[in-house]
Coordinates of C-alpha atoms and ligand atoms in Angstrom, one line a residue:
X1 CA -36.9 27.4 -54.5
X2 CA -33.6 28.7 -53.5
X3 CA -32.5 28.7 -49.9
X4 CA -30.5 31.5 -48.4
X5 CA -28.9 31.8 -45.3
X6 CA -31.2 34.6 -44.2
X7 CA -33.9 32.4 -45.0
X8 CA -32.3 29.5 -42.4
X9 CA -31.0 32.2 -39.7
X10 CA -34.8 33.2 -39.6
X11 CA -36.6 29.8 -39.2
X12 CA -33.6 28.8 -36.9
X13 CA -34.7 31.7 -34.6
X14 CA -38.4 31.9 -34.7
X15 CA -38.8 28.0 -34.1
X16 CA -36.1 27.8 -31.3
X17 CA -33.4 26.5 -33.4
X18 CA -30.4 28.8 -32.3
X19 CA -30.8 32.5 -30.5
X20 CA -27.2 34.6 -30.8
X21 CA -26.0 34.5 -27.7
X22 CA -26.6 37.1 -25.0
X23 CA -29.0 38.7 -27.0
X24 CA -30.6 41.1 -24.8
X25 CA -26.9 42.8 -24.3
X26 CA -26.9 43.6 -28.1
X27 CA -25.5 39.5 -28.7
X28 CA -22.3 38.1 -28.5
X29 CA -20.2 38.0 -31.7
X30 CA -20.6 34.2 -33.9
X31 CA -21.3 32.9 -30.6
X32 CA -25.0 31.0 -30.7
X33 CA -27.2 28.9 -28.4
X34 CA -29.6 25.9 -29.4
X35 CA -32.7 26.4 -28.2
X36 CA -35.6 23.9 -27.7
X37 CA -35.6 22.1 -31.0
X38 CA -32.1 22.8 -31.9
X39 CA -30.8 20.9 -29.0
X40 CA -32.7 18.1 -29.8
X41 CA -31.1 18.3 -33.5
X42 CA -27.8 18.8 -32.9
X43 CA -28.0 15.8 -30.0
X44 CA -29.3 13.9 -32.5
X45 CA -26.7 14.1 -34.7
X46 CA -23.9 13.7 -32.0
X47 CA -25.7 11.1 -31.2
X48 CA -25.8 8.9 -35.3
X49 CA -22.4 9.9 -35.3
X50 CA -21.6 8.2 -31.6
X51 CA -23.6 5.2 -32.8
X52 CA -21.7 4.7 -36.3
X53 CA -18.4 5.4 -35.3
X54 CA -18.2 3.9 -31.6
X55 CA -21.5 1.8 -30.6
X56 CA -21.4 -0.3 -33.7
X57 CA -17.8 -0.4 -34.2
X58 CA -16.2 -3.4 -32.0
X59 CA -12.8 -1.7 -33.5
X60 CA -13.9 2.0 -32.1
X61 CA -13.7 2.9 -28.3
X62 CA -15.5 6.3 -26.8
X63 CA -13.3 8.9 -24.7
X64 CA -14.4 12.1 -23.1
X65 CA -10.9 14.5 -22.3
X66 CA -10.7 17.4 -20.4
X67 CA -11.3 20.7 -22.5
X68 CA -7.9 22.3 -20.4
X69 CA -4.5 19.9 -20.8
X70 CA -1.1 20.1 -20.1
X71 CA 0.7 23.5 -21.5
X72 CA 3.2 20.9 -23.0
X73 CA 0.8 19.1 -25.2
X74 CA 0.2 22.3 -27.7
X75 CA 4.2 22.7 -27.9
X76 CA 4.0 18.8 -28.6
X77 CA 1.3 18.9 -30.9
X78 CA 2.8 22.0 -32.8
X79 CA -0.1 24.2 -32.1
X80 CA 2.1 26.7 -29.9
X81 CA 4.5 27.7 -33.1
X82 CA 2.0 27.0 -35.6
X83 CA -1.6 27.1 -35.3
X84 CA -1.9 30.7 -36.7
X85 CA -3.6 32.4 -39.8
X86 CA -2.2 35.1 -41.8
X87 CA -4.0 38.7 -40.4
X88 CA -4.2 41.7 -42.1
X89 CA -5.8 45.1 -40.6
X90 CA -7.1 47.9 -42.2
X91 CA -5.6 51.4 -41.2
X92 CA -8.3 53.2 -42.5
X93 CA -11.0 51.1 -41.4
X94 CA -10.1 49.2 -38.7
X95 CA -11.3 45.7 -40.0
X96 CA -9.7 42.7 -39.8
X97 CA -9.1 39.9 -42.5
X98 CA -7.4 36.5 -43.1
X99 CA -4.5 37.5 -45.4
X100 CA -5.3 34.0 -47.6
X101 CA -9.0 34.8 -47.4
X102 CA -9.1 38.5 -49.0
X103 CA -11.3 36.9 -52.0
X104 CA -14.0 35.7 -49.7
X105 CA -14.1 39.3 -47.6
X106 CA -16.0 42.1 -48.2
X107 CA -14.8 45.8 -47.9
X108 CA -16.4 47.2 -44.9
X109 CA -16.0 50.8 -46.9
X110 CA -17.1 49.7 -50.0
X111 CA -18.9 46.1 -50.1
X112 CA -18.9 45.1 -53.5
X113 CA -15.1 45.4 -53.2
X114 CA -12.6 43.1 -51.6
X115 CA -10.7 44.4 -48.9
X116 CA -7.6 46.1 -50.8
X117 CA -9.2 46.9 -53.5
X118 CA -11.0 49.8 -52.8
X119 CA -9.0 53.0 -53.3
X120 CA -9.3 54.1 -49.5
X121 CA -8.0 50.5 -47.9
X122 CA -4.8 50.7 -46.7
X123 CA -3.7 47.1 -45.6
X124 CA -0.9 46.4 -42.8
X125 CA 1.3 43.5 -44.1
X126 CA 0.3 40.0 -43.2
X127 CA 1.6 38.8 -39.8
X128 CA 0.6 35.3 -37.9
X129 CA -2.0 35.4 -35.2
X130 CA -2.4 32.4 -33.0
X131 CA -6.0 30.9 -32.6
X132 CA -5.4 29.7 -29.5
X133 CA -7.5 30.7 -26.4
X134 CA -5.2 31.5 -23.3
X135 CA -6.4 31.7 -19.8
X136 CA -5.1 31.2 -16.2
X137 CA -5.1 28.2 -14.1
X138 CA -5.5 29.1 -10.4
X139 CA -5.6 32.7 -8.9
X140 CA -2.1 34.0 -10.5
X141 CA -1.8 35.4 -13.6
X142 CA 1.3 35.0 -14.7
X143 CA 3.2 33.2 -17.9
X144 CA 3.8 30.2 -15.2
X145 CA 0.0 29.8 -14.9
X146 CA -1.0 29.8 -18.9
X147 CA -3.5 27.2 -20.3
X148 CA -4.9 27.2 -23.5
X149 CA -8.4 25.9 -23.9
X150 CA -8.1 23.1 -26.4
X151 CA -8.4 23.9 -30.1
X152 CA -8.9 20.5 -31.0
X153 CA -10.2 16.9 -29.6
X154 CA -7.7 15.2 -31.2
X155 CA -4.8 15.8 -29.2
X156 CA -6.7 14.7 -25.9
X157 CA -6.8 10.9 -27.8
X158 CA -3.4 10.6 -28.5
X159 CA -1.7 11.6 -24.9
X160 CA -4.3 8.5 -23.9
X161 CA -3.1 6.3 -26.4
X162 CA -1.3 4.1 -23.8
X163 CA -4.1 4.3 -21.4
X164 CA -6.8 2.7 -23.9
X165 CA -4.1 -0.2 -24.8
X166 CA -3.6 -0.6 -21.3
X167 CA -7.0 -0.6 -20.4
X168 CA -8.8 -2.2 -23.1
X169 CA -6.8 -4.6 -24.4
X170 CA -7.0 -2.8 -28.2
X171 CA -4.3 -3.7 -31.3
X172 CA -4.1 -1.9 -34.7
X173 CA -6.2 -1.4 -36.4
X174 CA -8.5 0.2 -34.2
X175 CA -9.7 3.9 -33.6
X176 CA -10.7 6.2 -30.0
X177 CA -13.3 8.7 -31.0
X178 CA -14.4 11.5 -28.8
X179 CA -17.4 14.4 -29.2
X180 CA -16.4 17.7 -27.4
X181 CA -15.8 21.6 -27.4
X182 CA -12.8 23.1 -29.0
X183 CA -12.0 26.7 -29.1
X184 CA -10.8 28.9 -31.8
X185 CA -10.0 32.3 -31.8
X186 CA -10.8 32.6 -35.4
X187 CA -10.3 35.9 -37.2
X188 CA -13.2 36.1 -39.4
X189 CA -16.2 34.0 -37.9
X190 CA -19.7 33.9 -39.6
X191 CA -22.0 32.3 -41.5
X192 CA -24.1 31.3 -39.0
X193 CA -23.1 28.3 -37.0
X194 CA -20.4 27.3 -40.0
X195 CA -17.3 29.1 -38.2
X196 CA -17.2 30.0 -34.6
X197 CA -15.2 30.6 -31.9
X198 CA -16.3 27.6 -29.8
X199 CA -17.7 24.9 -31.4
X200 CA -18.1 21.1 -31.0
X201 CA -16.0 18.3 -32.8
X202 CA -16.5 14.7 -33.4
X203 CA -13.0 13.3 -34.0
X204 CA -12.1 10.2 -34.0
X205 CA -8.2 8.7 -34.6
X206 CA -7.5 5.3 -36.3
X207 CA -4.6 3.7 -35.5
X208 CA -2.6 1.4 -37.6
X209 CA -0.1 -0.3 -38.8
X210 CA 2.7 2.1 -41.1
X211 CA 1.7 0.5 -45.1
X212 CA -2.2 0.0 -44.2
X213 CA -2.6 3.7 -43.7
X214 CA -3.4 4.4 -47.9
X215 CA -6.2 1.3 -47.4
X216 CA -7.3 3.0 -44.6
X217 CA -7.6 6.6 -45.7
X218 CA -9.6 5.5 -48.2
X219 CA -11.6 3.4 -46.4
X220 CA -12.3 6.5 -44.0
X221 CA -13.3 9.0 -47.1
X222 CA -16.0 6.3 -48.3
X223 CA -17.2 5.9 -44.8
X224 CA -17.5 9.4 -44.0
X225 CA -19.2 10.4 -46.9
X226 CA -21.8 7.8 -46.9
X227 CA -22.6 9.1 -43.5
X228 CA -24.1 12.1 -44.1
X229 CA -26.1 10.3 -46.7
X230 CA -27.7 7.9 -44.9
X231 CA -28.7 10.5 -42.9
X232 CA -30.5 12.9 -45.2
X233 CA -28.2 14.8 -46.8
X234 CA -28.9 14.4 -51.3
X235 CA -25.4 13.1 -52.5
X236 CA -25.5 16.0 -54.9
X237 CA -25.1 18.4 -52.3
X238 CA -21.8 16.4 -51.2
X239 CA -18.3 15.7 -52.5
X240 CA -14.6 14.7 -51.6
X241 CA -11.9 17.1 -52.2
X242 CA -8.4 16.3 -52.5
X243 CA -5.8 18.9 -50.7
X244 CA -3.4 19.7 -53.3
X245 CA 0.5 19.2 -51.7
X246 CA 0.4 23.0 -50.9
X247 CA -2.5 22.6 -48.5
X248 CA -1.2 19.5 -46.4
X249 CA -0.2 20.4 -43.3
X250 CA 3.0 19.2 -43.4
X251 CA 2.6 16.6 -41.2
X252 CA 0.4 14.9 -43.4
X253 CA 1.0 12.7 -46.1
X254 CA -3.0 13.1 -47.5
X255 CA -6.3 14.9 -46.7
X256 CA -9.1 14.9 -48.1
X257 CA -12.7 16.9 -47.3
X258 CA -15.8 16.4 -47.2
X259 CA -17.8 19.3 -48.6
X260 CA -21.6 21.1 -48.9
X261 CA -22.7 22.8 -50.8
X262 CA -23.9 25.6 -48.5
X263 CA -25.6 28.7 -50.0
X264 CA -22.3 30.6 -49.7
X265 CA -20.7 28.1 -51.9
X266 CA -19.1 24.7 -52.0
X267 CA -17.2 24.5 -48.0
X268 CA -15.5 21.6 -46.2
X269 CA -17.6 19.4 -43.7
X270 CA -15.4 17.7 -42.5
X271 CA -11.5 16.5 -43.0
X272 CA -9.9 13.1 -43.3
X273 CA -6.0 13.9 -43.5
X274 CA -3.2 10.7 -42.8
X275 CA -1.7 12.0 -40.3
X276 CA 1.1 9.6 -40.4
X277 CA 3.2 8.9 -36.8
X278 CA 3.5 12.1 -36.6
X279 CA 1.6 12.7 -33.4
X280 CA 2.6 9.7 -31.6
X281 CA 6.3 10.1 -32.3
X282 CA 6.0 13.8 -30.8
X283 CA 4.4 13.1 -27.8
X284 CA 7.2 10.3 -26.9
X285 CA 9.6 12.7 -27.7
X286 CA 8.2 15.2 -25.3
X287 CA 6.8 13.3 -22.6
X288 CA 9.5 11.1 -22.6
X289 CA 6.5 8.2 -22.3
X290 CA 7.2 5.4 -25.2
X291 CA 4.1 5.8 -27.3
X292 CA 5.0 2.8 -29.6
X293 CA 3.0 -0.1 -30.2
X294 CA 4.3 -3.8 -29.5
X295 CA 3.3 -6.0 -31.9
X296 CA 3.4 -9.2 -29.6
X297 CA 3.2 -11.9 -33.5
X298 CA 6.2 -9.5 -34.9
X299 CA 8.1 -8.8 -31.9
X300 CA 8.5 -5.4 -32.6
X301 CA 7.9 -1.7 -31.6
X302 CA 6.4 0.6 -33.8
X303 CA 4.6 4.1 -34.2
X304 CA 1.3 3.5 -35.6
X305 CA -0.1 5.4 -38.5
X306 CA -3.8 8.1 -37.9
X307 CA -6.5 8.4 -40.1
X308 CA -8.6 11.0 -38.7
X309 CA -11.6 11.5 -39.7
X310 CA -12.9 15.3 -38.1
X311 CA -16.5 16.6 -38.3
X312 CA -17.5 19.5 -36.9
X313 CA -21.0 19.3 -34.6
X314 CA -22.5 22.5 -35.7
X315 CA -21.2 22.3 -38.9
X316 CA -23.0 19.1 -39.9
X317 CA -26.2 20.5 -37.6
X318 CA -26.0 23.3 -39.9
X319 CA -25.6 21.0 -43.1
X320 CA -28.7 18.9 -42.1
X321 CA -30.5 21.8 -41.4
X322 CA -29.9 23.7 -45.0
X323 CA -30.7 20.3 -47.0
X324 CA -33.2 19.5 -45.3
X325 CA -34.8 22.9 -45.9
X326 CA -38.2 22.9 -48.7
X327 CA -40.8 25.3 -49.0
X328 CA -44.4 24.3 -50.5
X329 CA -47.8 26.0 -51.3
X330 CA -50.3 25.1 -49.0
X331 CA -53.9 27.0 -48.9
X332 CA -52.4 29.7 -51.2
X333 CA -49.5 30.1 -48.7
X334 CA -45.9 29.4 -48.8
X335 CA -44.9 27.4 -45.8
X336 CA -41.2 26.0 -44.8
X337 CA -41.4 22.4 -44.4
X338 CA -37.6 20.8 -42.8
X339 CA -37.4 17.8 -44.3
X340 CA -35.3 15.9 -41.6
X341 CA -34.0 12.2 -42.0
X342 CA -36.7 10.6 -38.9
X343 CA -33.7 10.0 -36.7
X344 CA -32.7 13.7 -36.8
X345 CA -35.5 15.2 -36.5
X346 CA -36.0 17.0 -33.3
X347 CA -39.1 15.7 -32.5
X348 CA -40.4 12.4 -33.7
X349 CA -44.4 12.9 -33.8
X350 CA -47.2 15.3 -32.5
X351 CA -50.2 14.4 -31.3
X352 CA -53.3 16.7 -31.9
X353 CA -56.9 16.2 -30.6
X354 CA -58.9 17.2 -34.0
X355 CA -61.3 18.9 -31.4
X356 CA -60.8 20.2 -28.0
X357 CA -64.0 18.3 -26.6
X358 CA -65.7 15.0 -26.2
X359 CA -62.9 13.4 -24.4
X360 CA -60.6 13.9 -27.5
X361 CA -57.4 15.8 -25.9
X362 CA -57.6 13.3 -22.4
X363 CA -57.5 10.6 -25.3
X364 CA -54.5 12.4 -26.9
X365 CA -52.9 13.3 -23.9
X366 CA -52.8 9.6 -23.1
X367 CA -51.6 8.7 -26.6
X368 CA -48.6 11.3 -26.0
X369 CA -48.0 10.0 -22.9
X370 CA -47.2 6.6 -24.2
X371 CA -45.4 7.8 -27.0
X372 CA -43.1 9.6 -24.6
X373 CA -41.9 6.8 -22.9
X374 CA -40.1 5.9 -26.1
X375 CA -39.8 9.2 -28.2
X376 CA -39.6 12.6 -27.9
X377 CA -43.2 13.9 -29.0
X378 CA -44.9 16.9 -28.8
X379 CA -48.8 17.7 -27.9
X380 CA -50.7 20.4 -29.6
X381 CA -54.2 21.5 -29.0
X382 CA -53.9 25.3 -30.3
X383 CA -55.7 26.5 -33.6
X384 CA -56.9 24.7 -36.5
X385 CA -55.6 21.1 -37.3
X386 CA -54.1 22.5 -40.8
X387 CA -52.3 25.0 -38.8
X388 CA -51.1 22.5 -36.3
X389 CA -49.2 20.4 -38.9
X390 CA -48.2 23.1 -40.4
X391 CA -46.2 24.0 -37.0
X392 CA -44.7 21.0 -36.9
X393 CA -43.2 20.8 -40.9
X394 CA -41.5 23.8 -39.8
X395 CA -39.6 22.1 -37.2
X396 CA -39.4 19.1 -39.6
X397 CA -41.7 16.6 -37.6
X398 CA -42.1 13.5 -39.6
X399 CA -45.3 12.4 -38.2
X400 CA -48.2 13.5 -36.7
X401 CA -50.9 11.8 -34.8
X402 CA -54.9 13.0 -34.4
X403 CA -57.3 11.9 -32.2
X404 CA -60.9 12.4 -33.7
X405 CA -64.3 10.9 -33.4
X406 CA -63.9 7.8 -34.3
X407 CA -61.1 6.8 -32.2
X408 CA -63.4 7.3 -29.6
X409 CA -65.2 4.6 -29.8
X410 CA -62.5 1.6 -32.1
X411 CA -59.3 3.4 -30.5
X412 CA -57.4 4.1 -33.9
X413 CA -55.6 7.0 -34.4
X414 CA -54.6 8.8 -37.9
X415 CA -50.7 9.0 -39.1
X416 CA -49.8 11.8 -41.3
X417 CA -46.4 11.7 -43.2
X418 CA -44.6 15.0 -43.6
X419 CA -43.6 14.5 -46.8
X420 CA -46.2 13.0 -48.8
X421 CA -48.8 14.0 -46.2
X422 CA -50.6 10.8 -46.7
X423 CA -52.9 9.5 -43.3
X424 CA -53.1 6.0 -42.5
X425 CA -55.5 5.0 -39.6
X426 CA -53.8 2.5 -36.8
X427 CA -54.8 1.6 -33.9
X428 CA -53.3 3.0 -30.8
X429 CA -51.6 -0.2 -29.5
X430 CA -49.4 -0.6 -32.5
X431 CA -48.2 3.4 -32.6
X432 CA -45.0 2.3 -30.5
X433 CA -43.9 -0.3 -33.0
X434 CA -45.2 1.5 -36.1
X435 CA -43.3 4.5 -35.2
X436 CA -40.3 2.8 -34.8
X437 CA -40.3 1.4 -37.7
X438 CA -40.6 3.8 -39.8
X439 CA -38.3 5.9 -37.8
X440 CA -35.2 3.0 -38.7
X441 CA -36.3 2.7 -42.3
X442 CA -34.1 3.8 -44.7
X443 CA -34.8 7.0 -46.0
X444 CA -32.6 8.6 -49.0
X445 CA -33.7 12.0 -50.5
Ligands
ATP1 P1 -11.3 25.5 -41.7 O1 -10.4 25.3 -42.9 O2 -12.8 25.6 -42.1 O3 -10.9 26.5 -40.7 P2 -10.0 23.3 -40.5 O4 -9.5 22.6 -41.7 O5 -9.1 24.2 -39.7 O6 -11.3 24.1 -40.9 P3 -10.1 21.1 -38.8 O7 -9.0 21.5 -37.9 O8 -9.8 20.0 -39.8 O9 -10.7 22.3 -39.6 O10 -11.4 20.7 -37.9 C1 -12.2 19.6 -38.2 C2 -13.7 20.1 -38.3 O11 -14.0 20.9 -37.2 C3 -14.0 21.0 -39.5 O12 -14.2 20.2 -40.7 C4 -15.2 21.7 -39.1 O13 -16.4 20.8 -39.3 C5 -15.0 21.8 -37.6 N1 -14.5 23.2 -37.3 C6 -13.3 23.6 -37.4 N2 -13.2 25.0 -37.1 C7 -14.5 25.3 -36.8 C8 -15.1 26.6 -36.5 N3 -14.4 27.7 -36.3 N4 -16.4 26.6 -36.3 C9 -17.2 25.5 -36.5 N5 -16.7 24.3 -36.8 C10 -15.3 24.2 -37.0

């Protein structure tokens, strides 16, 4: 079984996954909406990420920044001067391309070429493009009134570093994490939800002390990697990358990414870079705000050291979704069966009455509604009880639940497993706890 992107763009849309956005006006380019189930997915996995990074962490607080900040914060941060890609055009055809991305481009005039190498392409030299989103705050538009919507989370942490030691009483090592949108006005978008123009991030900055940062980037790399593991993802499908020294940014003294490998090839996740003091040592030099650290034992100031390990949302939404994508044969059919880690999976169970008589779907209705008070479960009555489960391995559903006969009269219910589609019959009072449990077990593909 191979699994294309066309194959995942497809299921995304006919199950409620994603819809391109503003679709009845012809769509809005690499700009996509979650629907339904894809909501639940992608909350889902904001929410494992939330829960290993800052619920279970006593060394990791939560923050929520506003998406517009001070003007001064991008000159700080160095996004102003340079967060900008190389852009070429095409006279002839108008296109547009990342200068240090021809190899990945197609030709518009000639697809099986690369731009430039077709004998028609006639390329503009390479000149820097900022990716930053610009609008106005307040009814003048004028240079005075210029804010930029923020490209990343990250910067919103560290012009609240002092707030958090203020306010929570934190010391090195200890990290401020924060889930949010961030806005790029990327030149070439696509592939699906892998590069957009707004997206979400989960970012989250560890502070400490200058000479623990090498134990702690490494620390970080294991960590993060493991994470997408433990929730689904096969560890063949993942790998760290080193940045050479010609792809640090040249505040950074290492990086390293996280990749998939996606149908279009082997593509970063996520990036864990050392971002040294750099940051901290900027934004005291234009705030004028000391940003150091006093080390009450040492008796001395100092800039901490970041590791920052930066996932994107969608990215990793989109990363679940591909793994997690199997097809089988079923009744001479081929059917698409999501194999979703329980605790990502959009919904957690269905319940079906096997017949829509003899008190079967008030039974199941009631079984639902119990189950609701803890998950989020679905009810289904519609068409044959194959075609039911059949439904629900498409949006990855790891267990479903049928009322029939016999639970009529000793109150036990059958539970179907998605995967190896084994039934066990339990009774109804133990669903809640059965459920649970096997949504929290361990689960490596
Ligand atoms: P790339 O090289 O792919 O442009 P980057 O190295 O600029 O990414 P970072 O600035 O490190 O990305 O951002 C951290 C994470 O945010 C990325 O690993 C990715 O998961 C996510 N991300 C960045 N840009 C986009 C985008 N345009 N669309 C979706 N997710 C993105």
């Amino acid at each position: 079984m191979t699994v294309t992107m066309e194959k995942i763009v497809n299921l995304a849309k006919r199950r409620g996954f994603t819809f391109q956005s503003s679709e009845i006006y012809g769509g809005l380019a690499s700009c996509w909406d979650y629907g339904p189930v894809g909501i639940e997915l992608k909350r889902n996995v904001r929410e494992a990420w939330w829960r290993e990074m800052v619920q279970k962490r006593p060394d990791i607080v939560g923050i929520d920044c506003a998406i517009l900040m001070h003007p001064r914060v991008w000159e700080a941060s160095g996004h102003v001067e340079g967060f900008t890609d190389p852009l070429v055009d095409c006279r002839e055809c108008k296109a547009r391309f990342r200068a240090d991305q021809l190899d990945a481009a197609q030709c518009p005039m000639k697809p099986s070429m690369h731009p430039g190498q077709f004998e028609k392409c006639n390329l503009t030299e390479a000149r820097q493009f900022n990716l930053m989103f610009k609008t106005f705050m307040g009814p003048v538009e004028d240079s005075a009134n210029v804010v930029f919507m923020r490209p990343e989370t990250a910067q919103g942490i560290f012009v609240n570093f002092l707030n958090i030691l203020n306010s929570s009483r934190r010391k090195p090592p200890f990290g401020i994490a924060q889930i949010g949108k961030s806005f790029r006005n990327e030149i070439t978008p696509g592939n699906f939800l892998f590069r957009t123009r707004e997206f979400e991030q989960m970012e989250m900055e560890f502070f400490v002390k200058p000479g623990e940062d090498e134990h702690w980037f490494e620390y970080w790399k294991n960590e993060r990697l493991s994470w997408y593991v433990k929730y689904g993802i096969r560890s063949e499908n993942l790998r760290l990358r080193a940045h050479a020294d010609d792809e640090l940014a040249h505040y950074a003294k290492g990086c390293a990414d996280v990749e998939y490998h996606f149908p279009f090839g082997w593509s970063e996740l996520e990036g864990i870079a050392n971002r040294t003091d750099f940051d901290l040592r900027r934004h005291s030099e234009y705030s004028g705000k000391d940003l150091r650290y006093f080390d009450e034992e040492a008796r001395e100031h100092y800039f901490p050291y970041v590791i920052e390990p930066a996932a994107g949302a969608d990215r990793a939404t989109l990363a679940f979704l591909v793994d997690a994508y199997d097809e089988d044969e079923a009744e001479g059919e081929t059917r698409a069966v999501l194999r979703f880690h329980p605790k990502l999976a959009p919904v957690k169970a269905a319940v079906f009455p096997l017949l829509r008589k003899d008190g079967q779907p008030e039974k199941a209705l009631k079984v639902y509604e119990m189950l609701g008070e803890h998950f989020t479960v679905q009810y289904d009555q519609a068409g044959s009880i194959g075609r039911r489960y059949r439904r629900q391995d498409e949006i990855g559903t790891p267990f479903g639940i049928t009322v029939d006969h016999q639970t009529m009269s000793d109150d036990t219910v059958t539970l179907r497993d998605r995967d190896s589609m084994e039934q066990v019959r339990l009774p109804i009072d133990r669903l809640v706890d059965d459920l649970r449990n096997r949504i929290e077990a361990p689960r490596q593909r």
